[in-house]
GROMACS .gro file of C-alpha atoms in nm:
model
  343
    1MET     CA    1  -3.520  -2.607  -1.545
    2GLU     CA    2  -3.334  -2.315  -1.394
    3GLN     CA    3  -3.136  -2.117  -1.649
    4ILE     CA    4  -2.761  -2.087  -1.593
    5PRO     CA    5  -2.651  -1.725  -1.536
    6PRO     CA    6  -2.469  -1.574  -1.837
    7HIS     CA    7  -2.139  -1.545  -1.648
    8ARG     CA    8  -2.149  -1.920  -1.580
    9SER     CA    9  -2.283  -2.034  -1.913
   10HIS     CA   10  -2.095  -2.203  -2.197
   11ASP     CA   11  -2.393  -2.160  -2.429
   12PRO     CA   12  -2.294  -1.907  -2.703
   13SER     CA   13  -2.649  -1.767  -2.703
   14ASN     CA   14  -2.642  -1.702  -2.329
   15ASN     CA   15  -2.302  -1.585  -2.211
   16LEU     CA   16  -2.118  -1.261  -2.149
   17LYS     CA   17  -1.916  -1.292  -2.468
   18ARG     CA   18  -2.226  -1.164  -2.645
   19SER     CA   19  -2.221  -0.829  -2.464
   20ASP     CA   20  -2.071  -0.519  -2.623
   21PRO     CA   21  -1.890  -0.375  -2.441
   22PHE     CA   22  -1.790  -0.689  -2.254
   23GLN     CA   23  -1.921  -0.699  -1.897
   24PHE     CA   24  -1.646  -0.764  -1.644
   25GLY     CA   25  -1.666  -0.825  -1.273
   26SER     CA   26  -1.933  -1.092  -1.231
   27ARG     CA   27  -1.763  -1.433  -1.238
   28TYR     CA   28  -1.635  -1.506  -0.889
   29LEU     CA   29  -1.424  -1.811  -0.809
   30LEU     CA   30  -1.590  -2.003  -0.527
   31PRO     CA   31  -1.423  -2.278  -0.318
   32GLU     CA   32  -1.627  -2.548  -0.490
   33ASP     CA   33  -1.540  -2.425  -0.841
   34ASN     CA   34  -1.297  -2.585  -1.080
   35PRO     CA   35  -1.078  -2.289  -1.185
   36PHE     CA   36  -1.003  -2.453  -1.520
   37GLU     CA   37  -1.370  -2.456  -1.624
   38PHE     CA   38  -1.350  -2.100  -1.763
   39ASN     CA   39  -1.079  -1.888  -1.924
   40ALA     CA   40  -1.110  -1.604  -1.671
   41TRP     CA   41  -1.231  -1.527  -1.319
   42ASP     CA   42  -1.288  -1.186  -1.163
   43HIS     CA   43  -1.147  -1.038  -0.840
   44VAL     CA   44  -0.926  -1.337  -0.753
   45GLU     CA   45  -0.653  -1.267  -0.497
   46PRO     CA   46  -0.322  -1.449  -0.548
   47SER     CA   47  -0.264  -1.732  -0.305
   48ALA     CA   48   0.017  -1.723  -0.048
   49GLU     CA   49   0.211  -1.963  -0.270
   50ASP     CA   50   0.162  -1.734  -0.570
   51LEU     CA   51   0.284  -1.433  -0.372
   52ILE     CA   52   0.600  -1.616  -0.268
   53ARG     CA   53   0.667  -1.708  -0.629
   54PHE     CA   54   0.609  -1.345  -0.731
   55GLU     CA   55   0.854  -1.210  -0.473
   56SER     CA   56   1.110  -1.469  -0.580
   57GLN     CA   57   1.081  -1.353  -0.940
   58ILE     CA   58   1.127  -0.988  -0.835
   59GLU     CA   59   1.447  -1.081  -0.651
   60VAL     CA   60   1.579  -1.238  -0.971
   61GLN     CA   61   1.497  -0.917  -1.161
   62ARG     CA   62   1.667  -0.694  -0.902
   63ALA     CA   63   1.981  -0.908  -0.922
   64ALA     CA   64   2.010  -0.844  -1.297
   65PRO     CA   65   1.916  -0.477  -1.355
   66VAL     CA   66   1.944  -0.279  -1.675
   67SER     CA   67   2.291  -0.144  -1.742
   68GLU     CA   68   2.371   0.214  -1.645
   69PHE     CA   69   2.423   0.299  -2.012
   70ASP     CA   70   2.081   0.168  -2.112
   71ARG     CA   71   1.915   0.327  -1.809
   72ASN     CA   72   2.029   0.671  -1.923
   73ARG     CA   73   1.953   0.596  -2.287
   74PHE     CA   74   1.591   0.501  -2.221
   75ASN     CA   75   1.525   0.777  -1.968
   76LEU     CA   76   1.668   1.064  -2.172
   77GLU     CA   77   1.455   1.014  -2.483
   78PRO     CA   78   1.141   0.815  -2.393
   79GLU     CA   79   0.946   0.969  -2.682
   80LYS     CA   80   1.195   0.814  -2.926
   81TRP     CA   81   1.092   0.464  -2.819
   82TRP     CA   82   0.721   0.542  -2.828
   83ASN     CA   83   0.763   0.681  -3.179
   84LYS     CA   84   0.917   0.350  -3.282
   85PHE     CA   85   0.636   0.165  -3.105
   86TYR     CA   86   0.362   0.349  -3.295
   87ALA     CA   87   0.554   0.321  -3.621
   88ASN     CA   88   0.543  -0.057  -3.580
   89ASN     CA   89   0.191  -0.075  -3.435
   90THR     CA   90  -0.077   0.125  -3.615
   91SER     CA   91  -0.427   0.192  -3.481
   92ASN     CA   92  -0.542  -0.150  -3.605
   93PHE     CA   93  -0.312  -0.311  -3.348
   94PHE     CA   94  -0.520  -0.180  -3.056
   95LYS     CA   95  -0.871  -0.261  -2.943
   96ASP     CA   96  -1.114   0.026  -2.893
   97ARG     CA   97  -1.183   0.092  -2.525
   98LYS     CA   98  -1.560   0.071  -2.542
   99TRP     CA   99  -1.585  -0.006  -2.170
  100LEU     CA  100  -1.473   0.336  -2.046
  101GLN     CA  101  -1.815   0.494  -2.007
  102GLN     CA  102  -1.943   0.206  -1.794
  103GLU     CA  103  -1.637   0.238  -1.569
  104PHE     CA  104  -1.632   0.620  -1.555
  105PRO     CA  105  -1.988   0.764  -1.553
  106VAL     CA  106  -1.858   1.121  -1.598
  107LEU     CA  107  -1.759   1.030  -1.955
  108LYS     CA  108  -2.121   0.952  -2.028
  109GLU     CA  109  -2.235   1.273  -1.863
  110VAL     CA  110  -2.017   1.504  -2.073
  111THR     CA  111  -2.127   1.338  -2.397
  112GLN     CA  112  -2.501   1.370  -2.335
  113LYS     CA  113  -2.712   1.611  -2.535
  114ASP     CA  114  -2.744   1.959  -2.381
  115SER     CA  115  -2.447   1.900  -2.148
  116ARG     CA  116  -2.321   2.243  -2.249
  117LYS     CA  117  -1.960   2.321  -2.334
  118LYS     CA  118  -1.724   2.056  -2.199
  119VAL     CA  119  -1.352   2.001  -2.250
  120LEU     CA  120  -1.215   1.647  -2.218
  121LEU     CA  121  -0.838   1.608  -2.212
  122GLU     CA  122  -0.695   1.265  -2.288
  123VAL     CA  123  -0.332   1.231  -2.177
  124GLY     CA  124  -0.142   0.959  -2.361
  125ALA     CA  125  -0.397   0.931  -2.640
  126GLY     CA  126  -0.190   0.686  -2.841
  127ALA     CA  127  -0.352   0.589  -3.171
  128GLY     CA  128  -0.696   0.719  -3.072
  129ASN     CA  129  -0.853   0.399  -2.945
  130THR     CA  130  -1.007   0.587  -2.653
  131CYS     CA  131  -1.100   0.927  -2.793
  132PHE     CA  132  -1.264   0.804  -3.113
  133PRO     CA  133  -1.504   0.557  -2.940
  134ILE     CA  134  -1.605   0.841  -2.705
  135LEU     CA  135  -1.675   1.069  -3.001
  136ARG     CA  136  -1.874   0.801  -3.183
  137GLY     CA  137  -2.123   0.797  -2.897
  138ASN     CA  138  -2.116   1.172  -2.839
  139GLN     CA  139  -2.443   1.371  -2.850
  140ASN     CA  140  -2.304   1.693  -2.705
  141GLU     CA  141  -2.253   1.946  -2.982
  142ASP     CA  142  -2.030   2.153  -2.753
  143LEU     CA  143  -1.789   1.877  -2.653
  144MET     CA  144  -1.422   1.929  -2.738
  145VAL     CA  145  -1.172   1.645  -2.693
  146ILE     CA  146  -0.804   1.737  -2.668
  147ALA     CA  147  -0.600   1.424  -2.742
  148CYS     CA  148  -0.238   1.460  -2.629
  149ASP     CA  149   0.062   1.234  -2.658
  150PHE     CA  150   0.435   1.303  -2.656
  151SER     CA  151   0.484   1.073  -2.953
  152GLN     CA  152   0.471   1.255  -3.288
  153LYS     CA  153   0.385   0.926  -3.458
  154ALA     CA  154   0.085   0.871  -3.229
  155ILE     CA  155  -0.048   1.220  -3.300
  156ASP     CA  156  -0.001   1.161  -3.674
  157LEU     CA  157  -0.211   0.843  -3.651
  158ILE     CA  158  -0.494   1.035  -3.484
  159ARG     CA  159  -0.483   1.326  -3.729
  160GLU     CA  160  -0.479   1.090  -4.027
  161SER     CA  161  -0.790   0.903  -3.912
  162GLU     CA  162  -1.113   0.944  -4.110
  163ALA     CA  163  -1.286   1.012  -3.777
  164TYR     CA  164  -1.066   1.315  -3.703
  165ASP     CA  165  -1.287   1.626  -3.711
  166GLU     CA  166  -1.146   1.942  -3.557
  167GLU     CA  167  -1.496   2.056  -3.468
  168HIS     CA  168  -1.485   1.809  -3.178
  169ILE     CA  169  -1.125   1.685  -3.147
  170ARG     CA  170  -0.779   1.835  -3.159
  171ALA     CA  171  -0.461   1.625  -3.135
  172GLU     CA  172  -0.150   1.787  -2.987
  173ILE     CA  173   0.201   1.680  -2.894
  174TRP     CA  174   0.248   1.721  -2.519
  175ASP     CA  175   0.454   1.562  -2.246
  176VAL     CA  176   0.248   1.558  -1.925
  177ALA     CA  177   0.570   1.584  -1.721
  178SER     CA  178   0.697   1.894  -1.903
  179LEU     CA  179   0.696   2.246  -1.761
  180ASP     CA  180   0.444   2.366  -2.022
  181LEU     CA  181   0.070   2.313  -2.059
  182PRO     CA  182  -0.079   2.167  -2.380
  183PRO     CA  183  -0.106   2.406  -2.677
  184GLY     CA  184  -0.426   2.607  -2.667
  185LEU     CA  185  -0.525   2.512  -2.311
  186GLN     CA  186  -0.525   2.753  -2.018
  187GLU     CA  187  -0.525   2.688  -1.646
  188GLY     CA  188  -0.868   2.588  -1.519
  189SER     CA  189  -1.009   2.516  -1.866
  190VAL     CA  190  -1.062   2.137  -1.855
  191ASP     CA  191  -1.364   1.949  -1.716
  192VAL     CA  192  -1.235   1.590  -1.730
  193VAL     CA  193  -0.887   1.438  -1.770
  194LEU     CA  194  -0.856   1.081  -1.893
  195MET     CA  195  -0.535   0.893  -1.807
  196VAL     CA  196  -0.540   0.528  -1.917
  197PHE     CA  197  -0.208   0.340  -1.901
  198ILE     CA  198  -0.004   0.661  -1.929
  199PHE     CA  199   0.112   0.742  -1.575
  200SER     CA  200   0.309   0.416  -1.564
  201ALA     CA  201   0.529   0.540  -1.851
  202LEU     CA  202   0.676   0.815  -1.630
  203GLN     CA  203   0.980   0.800  -1.406
  204PRO     CA  204   0.879   0.831  -1.039
  205MET     CA  205   1.066   1.163  -1.021
  206GLN     CA  206   0.826   1.297  -1.288
  207TRP     CA  207   0.505   1.220  -1.100
  208LYS     CA  208   0.486   1.549  -0.913
  209GLN     CA  209   0.523   1.762  -1.226
  210ALA     CA  210   0.262   1.555  -1.406
  211VAL     CA  211   0.010   1.579  -1.122
  212SER     CA  212   0.080   1.952  -1.093
  213ASN     CA  213   0.004   2.003  -1.463
  214ILE     CA  214  -0.324   1.811  -1.438
  215TRP     CA  215  -0.420   2.010  -1.130
  216LYS     CA  216  -0.355   2.339  -1.312
  217LEU     CA  217  -0.557   2.239  -1.617
  218LEU     CA  218  -0.868   2.117  -1.436
  219LYS     CA  219  -1.151   2.339  -1.324
  220PRO     CA  220  -1.234   2.321  -0.951
  221GLY     CA  221  -1.444   2.007  -0.911
  222GLY     CA  222  -1.301   1.862  -1.233
  223GLU     CA  223  -1.227   1.491  -1.240
  224VAL     CA  224  -0.939   1.261  -1.337
  225CYS     CA  225  -1.036   0.917  -1.470
  226PHE     CA  226  -0.739   0.688  -1.408
  227ARG     CA  227  -0.647   0.330  -1.495
  228ASP     CA  228  -0.302   0.172  -1.494
  229TYR     CA  229  -0.092  -0.131  -1.404
  230GLY     CA  230  -0.098  -0.273  -1.052
  231ARG     CA  231   0.180  -0.437  -0.859
  232GLY     CA  232   0.207  -0.809  -0.916
  233ASP     CA  233   0.049  -0.795  -1.260
  234LEU     CA  234   0.144  -1.072  -1.500
  235ALA     CA  235   0.339  -0.822  -1.710
  236GLN     CA  236   0.563  -0.746  -1.410
  237VAL     CA  237   0.611  -1.106  -1.304
  238ARG     CA  238   0.715  -1.203  -1.657
  239MET     CA  239   0.984  -0.933  -1.689
  240LYS     CA  240   1.315  -1.087  -1.790
  241LYS     CA  241   1.664  -1.016  -1.663
  242GLY     CA  242   1.810  -0.683  -1.771
  243ARG     CA  243   1.473  -0.500  -1.754
  244TRP     CA  244   1.468  -0.379  -1.391
  245MET     CA  245   1.553  -0.005  -1.366
  246GLU     CA  246   1.441   0.070  -1.012
  247GLU     CA  247   1.182  -0.065  -0.771
  248ASN     CA  248   0.867  -0.159  -0.972
  249PHE     CA  249   0.998   0.033  -1.275
  250TYR     CA  250   1.109  -0.152  -1.588
  251ILE     CA  251   1.207  -0.116  -1.949
  252ARG     CA  252   1.018  -0.335  -2.196
  253GLY     CA  253   1.183  -0.515  -2.484
  254ASP     CA  254   1.069  -0.239  -2.723
  255GLY     CA  255   1.237   0.035  -2.517
  256THR     CA  256   0.922   0.178  -2.357
  257ARG     CA  257   0.906   0.217  -1.979
  258VAL     CA  258   0.646   0.085  -1.735
  259TYR     CA  259   0.580   0.122  -1.362
  260PHE     CA  260   0.357  -0.105  -1.150
  261PHE     CA  261   0.165   0.078  -0.877
  262GLY     CA  262   0.041  -0.012  -0.532
  263GLN     CA  263  -0.300   0.108  -0.414
  264ASP     CA  264  -0.172   0.303  -0.114
  265GLU     CA  265   0.107   0.448  -0.326
  266LEU     CA  266  -0.140   0.591  -0.579
  267LYS     CA  267  -0.352   0.733  -0.299
  268ASP     CA  268  -0.046   0.913  -0.160
  269ILE     CA  269   0.046   1.046  -0.505
  270TRP     CA  270  -0.292   1.193  -0.594
  271SER     CA  271  -0.377   1.314  -0.245
  272GLY     CA  272  -0.044   1.502  -0.238
  273LYS     CA  273   0.086   1.316   0.067
  274LEU     CA  274   0.383   1.167  -0.119
  275PHE     CA  275   0.506   1.505  -0.239
  276GLN     CA  276   0.471   1.667   0.104
  277SER     CA  277   0.713   1.412   0.245
  278GLY     CA  278   0.952   1.461  -0.045
  279SER     CA  279   0.990   1.085  -0.082
  280CYS     CA  280   0.935   1.106  -0.457
  281GLN     CA  281   1.256   1.302  -0.511
  282HIS     CA  282   1.495   1.032  -0.619
  283SER     CA  283   1.684   0.949  -0.932
  284ASP     CA  284   1.897   0.690  -1.101
  285GLY     CA  285   2.118   0.792  -1.392
  286ASP     CA  286   2.297   1.098  -1.524
  287ASP     CA  287   1.972   1.271  -1.621
  288GLY     CA  288   1.866   1.286  -1.258
  289ASP     CA  289   2.016   1.625  -1.167
  290GLU     CA  290   1.832   1.810  -1.443
  291LEU     CA  291   1.498   1.646  -1.367
  292ALA     CA  292   1.538   1.684  -0.993
  293GLU     CA  293   1.608   2.055  -1.040
  294THR     CA  294   1.276   2.110  -1.224
  295THR     CA  295   1.092   1.911  -0.959
  296ASP     CA  296   1.243   2.101  -0.669
  297THR     CA  297   1.137   2.439  -0.812
  298LEU     CA  298   0.772   2.347  -0.837
  299GLU     CA  299   0.493   2.531  -0.657
  300PRO     CA  300   0.343   2.379  -0.338
  301ALA     CA  301   0.232   2.020  -0.384
  302PRO     CA  302  -0.101   1.980  -0.567
  303TRP     CA  303  -0.360   1.750  -0.419
  304PHE     CA  304  -0.686   1.583  -0.519
  305ASN     CA  305  -0.980   1.431  -0.340
  306VAL     CA  306  -0.953   1.056  -0.398
  307THR     CA  307  -1.315   0.983  -0.489
  308SER     CA  308  -1.251   0.616  -0.554
  309LEU     CA  309  -0.947   0.392  -0.594
  310GLY     CA  310  -0.980   0.019  -0.641
  311VAL     CA  311  -0.779  -0.284  -0.743
  312ASP     CA  312  -0.914  -0.470  -1.045
  313ARG     CA  313  -0.791  -0.828  -1.042
  314ARG     CA  314  -0.848  -1.099  -1.298
  315LEU     CA  315  -0.732  -1.460  -1.304
  316LEU     CA  316  -0.666  -1.580  -1.659
  317ILE     CA  317  -0.658  -1.951  -1.726
  318ASN     CA  318  -0.471  -2.147  -1.990
  319ARG     CA  319  -0.684  -2.458  -1.979
  320HIS     CA  320  -0.467  -2.649  -2.224
  321LYS     CA  321  -0.147  -2.600  -2.021
  322GLN     CA  322  -0.329  -2.581  -1.684
  323LEU     CA  323  -0.169  -2.245  -1.608
  324LYS     CA  324  -0.297  -1.961  -1.384
  325MET     CA  325  -0.202  -1.603  -1.473
  326TYR     CA  326  -0.288  -1.306  -1.255
  327ARG     CA  327  -0.367  -0.963  -1.398
  328CYS     CA  328  -0.383  -0.657  -1.174
  329TRP     CA  329  -0.488  -0.300  -1.261
  330MET     CA  330  -0.550   0.013  -1.056
  331GLN     CA  331  -0.857   0.223  -1.128
  332GLY     CA  332  -0.946   0.552  -0.965
  333ARG     CA  333  -1.127   0.883  -0.982
  334PHE     CA  334  -0.958   1.194  -0.846
  335GLN     CA  335  -1.134   1.529  -0.809
  336LYS     CA  336  -0.969   1.869  -0.801
  337PRO     CA  337  -1.079   2.040  -0.477
  338ARG     CA  338  -1.326   2.324  -0.481
  339PRO     CA  339  -1.224   2.646  -0.303
  340ASN     CA  340  -1.370   2.546   0.035
  341ASP     CA  341  -1.242   2.187   0.035
  342LYS     CA  342  -0.983   2.095   0.294
  343MET     CA  343  -0.697   1.851   0.252
   0.00000   0.00000   0.00000
């Protein structure tokens, strides 16, 4: 009797739930399949009917935006709301991201024995659920991880961890969209930058400054490992009235901000095309003049080679309620050009 493949099996001794880290990307929904047989399917595109429903929901959100008062309040002090978030959600709230090395091979390379001195910068380190799993598997005695976040509470959680050892990790407060570089780091001193669900927390007008800072920090040939929310994700579709701040940019119920990206949009951001056209220079709210001024005085637009940029889609199933829920994430690798590279 032919054995059922693990991604199609309900047998606890022979399914992908047994893998650690969990293996995504292998259960495809075929025309003959019953979608309610499993809890999740990989790489499923929304149907035309689903897309119409999504656009209808966005129209409802646009018609009931956040108030001007709240827009300014949330944009002026975003770190305040992230401090509250981490005060309410300690490191035990988050799952460790054990899957990162299988998605970004460079993370495995820098942690191998005899990889020589390497500097890994994590932007938006949160409670340490990315940096600590990387360090647990590290065999490179010369690896240094710089874990940055603009939330003081998040940095406190990292520094208070039993796994915090300044021989291999240093946690620092830093806003990636500020005019300064992280404490202790110089231009061209970083080998790899890790940005997982951090870029979406920025206002669109802050993108150029953030990309410029990353460009400055990386060595030529250095790599950005990127993952964030994609347009049409369940989290966007479910946004309630009074959360819409500007196109694809929202405020969550806890006061933190989130943007949902398109694939072409991200390519234009990291390749520098968006900043050349100046189309990123826009603002809503009283804080716009100050931020626009810092953006306009930047050096020429930075740019990266877009090594890879894909859309990771997953269809989640509520079998009890017979509901379909679409998740969408963007994942990419961006490389700082070497001296002879051309745009």
